[in-house]
């Protein structure tokens, strides 16, 4: 069972403002983002050090994937 939906949000997405749970910040062994293909998932610039929420990360991966 996926318990991340029951966890208190630990992050805010710099792209859309959605609160979400980062598995690493929540003390889990692995974060949900480990299931995504590797991509520079960490924002640059003002939001450096932040992570994207699952929806924004998915959109960025889709946009970066050659068709």
XYZ file of N, CA and C in Angstrom:
201
model
N 0.841 -1.193 0.000
C 0.000 0.000 0.000
C 0.876 1.242 0.000
N 0.463 2.269 -0.709
C 1.203 3.514 -0.823
C 0.745 4.464 0.280
N 1.607 4.663 1.284
C 1.245 5.487 2.433
C 1.558 6.965 2.248
N 2.182 7.346 1.133
C 2.571 8.748 0.984
C 1.376 9.677 0.941
N 0.200 9.176 0.555
C -0.994 10.027 0.513
C -1.488 10.372 1.915
N -1.061 9.609 2.920
C -1.496 9.846 4.296
C -0.483 10.647 5.099
N 0.613 11.057 4.466
C 1.677 11.758 5.175
C 1.453 13.267 5.127
N 1.978 13.946 6.118
C 1.915 15.403 6.171
C 2.862 15.946 5.098
N 2.420 16.912 4.301
C 3.288 17.480 3.263
C 4.575 18.055 3.859
N 5.676 17.841 3.155
C 6.973 18.330 3.608
C 7.542 19.399 2.683
N 6.982 19.546 1.489
C 7.509 20.466 0.492
C 6.378 21.228 -0.197
N 6.752 22.302 -0.878
C 5.828 23.050 -1.727
C 6.485 23.141 -3.097
N 5.764 22.755 -4.121
C 6.279 22.767 -5.491
C 6.525 24.207 -5.938
N 7.749 24.505 -6.429
C 8.024 25.863 -6.881
C 7.321 26.214 -8.190
N 6.838 25.217 -8.908
C 6.177 25.468 -10.191
C 4.694 25.788 -10.038
N 4.006 25.054 -9.139
C 2.549 25.234 -9.043
C 2.051 25.576 -7.640
N 2.913 25.466 -6.634
C 2.528 25.818 -5.270
C 1.837 24.707 -4.499
N 1.728 23.511 -5.080
C 1.085 22.385 -4.408
C 1.964 21.860 -3.277
N 1.369 21.589 -2.132
C 2.080 20.948 -1.025
C 2.099 19.450 -1.291
N 3.267 18.828 -1.068
C 3.403 17.391 -1.301
C 4.433 16.821 -0.343
N 4.513 15.507 -0.293
C 5.447 14.834 0.607
C 6.647 14.308 -0.156
N 7.823 14.724 0.270
C 9.079 14.178 -0.226
C 9.438 13.022 0.706
N 9.601 11.843 0.140
C 9.912 10.673 0.960
C 11.170 10.835 1.781
N 12.179 11.459 1.213
C 13.440 11.636 1.932
C 13.253 12.600 3.102
N 12.529 13.702 2.873
C 12.273 14.652 3.962
C 11.367 14.052 5.028
N 10.538 13.090 4.635
C 9.616 12.449 5.577
C 10.281 11.301 6.327
N 11.541 11.010 5.997
C 12.261 9.957 6.710
C 12.101 8.565 6.122
N 11.565 8.472 4.890
C 11.418 7.175 4.251
C 12.742 6.759 3.606
N 12.867 5.497 3.266
C 14.082 5.007 2.619
C 14.190 5.473 1.179
N 13.063 5.733 0.554
C 13.052 6.144 -0.845
C 11.886 7.100 -1.080
N 12.078 7.993 -2.018
C 11.014 8.945 -2.356
C 10.238 8.444 -3.570
N 9.035 8.935 -3.751
C 8.201 8.595 -4.901
C 8.897 8.937 -6.204
N 9.760 9.947 -6.201
C 10.405 10.384 -7.444
C 11.395 9.358 -7.981
N 11.813 8.407 -7.165
C 12.740 7.368 -7.615
C 12.094 6.482 -8.682
N 10.776 6.481 -8.776
C 10.074 5.675 -9.776
C 10.064 6.347 -11.150
N 10.442 7.621 -11.218
C 10.472 8.350 -12.482
C 11.822 8.155 -13.161
N 11.874 8.330 -14.492
C 13.166 8.269 -15.180
C 14.073 9.397 -14.680
N 15.382 9.178 -14.695
C 16.286 10.236 -14.225
C 16.211 11.467 -15.129
N 16.111 12.598 -14.514
C 16.046 13.881 -15.209
C 16.482 14.915 -14.191
N 17.016 16.018 -14.657
C 17.356 17.082 -13.721
C 16.045 17.572 -13.119
N 15.659 16.979 -12.000
C 14.358 17.231 -11.405
C 14.363 18.379 -10.411
N 15.544 18.864 -10.075
C 15.639 19.920 -9.086
C 15.639 21.262 -9.799
N 14.737 22.146 -9.432
C 14.666 23.456 -10.084
C 15.965 24.241 -9.923
N 16.196 25.132 -10.857
C 17.357 26.014 -10.805
C 16.904 27.414 -10.414
N 17.841 28.283 -10.217
C 17.535 29.682 -9.926
C 16.991 29.886 -8.535
N 15.946 30.699 -8.446
C 15.364 31.067 -7.163
C 14.864 29.866 -6.362
N 14.396 28.832 -7.042
C 13.819 27.664 -6.371
C 14.855 26.556 -6.169
N 16.129 26.850 -6.338
C 17.177 25.839 -6.198
C 17.056 25.134 -4.849
N 17.226 23.833 -4.868
C 17.127 23.036 -3.655
C 15.732 22.534 -3.389
N 14.775 22.954 -4.197
C 13.396 22.492 -4.055
C 13.165 21.304 -4.976
N 12.045 20.672 -4.825
C 11.662 19.570 -5.708
C 10.296 19.887 -6.307
N 10.057 19.346 -7.491
C 8.747 19.486 -8.110
C 7.787 18.451 -7.538
N 6.504 18.768 -7.530
C 5.477 17.816 -7.105
C 5.355 16.715 -8.164
N 4.696 15.610 -7.856
C 4.576 14.525 -8.836
C 3.999 14.972 -10.178
N 2.973 15.807 -10.179
C 2.362 16.241 -11.443
C 3.316 17.104 -12.263
N 3.980 18.060 -11.629
C 4.896 18.934 -12.356
C 6.127 18.165 -12.837
N 6.631 17.243 -12.039
C 7.769 16.439 -12.469
C 7.374 15.582 -13.672
N 6.209 14.980 -13.622
C 5.715 14.166 -14.740
C 5.622 15.014 -16.014
N 5.080 16.220 -15.896
C 4.951 17.109 -17.057
C 6.308 17.494 -17.614
N 7.276 17.762 -16.752
C 8.607 18.139 -17.201
C 9.319 16.980 -17.886
N 9.119 15.783 -17.375
C 9.712 14.612 -18.011
C 9.087 14.390 -19.379
N 7.767 14.498 -19.462
C 7.078 14.333 -20.754
C 7.548 15.372 -21.766
N 7.741 16.608 -21.314
C 8.180 17.674 -22.208
C 9.622 17.461 -22.682
N 10.431 16.805 -21.862
C 11.837 16.579 -22.206
C 12.071 15.289 -22.968
N 11.039 14.448 -23.049
C 11.179 13.161 -23.719
C 10.962 13.322 -25.225
N 11.958 12.910 -26.023
C 11.789 13.004 -27.476
C 10.619 12.135 -27.946
N 9.908 12.620 -28.906
C 8.754 11.875 -29.426
C 9.102 11.196 -30.709
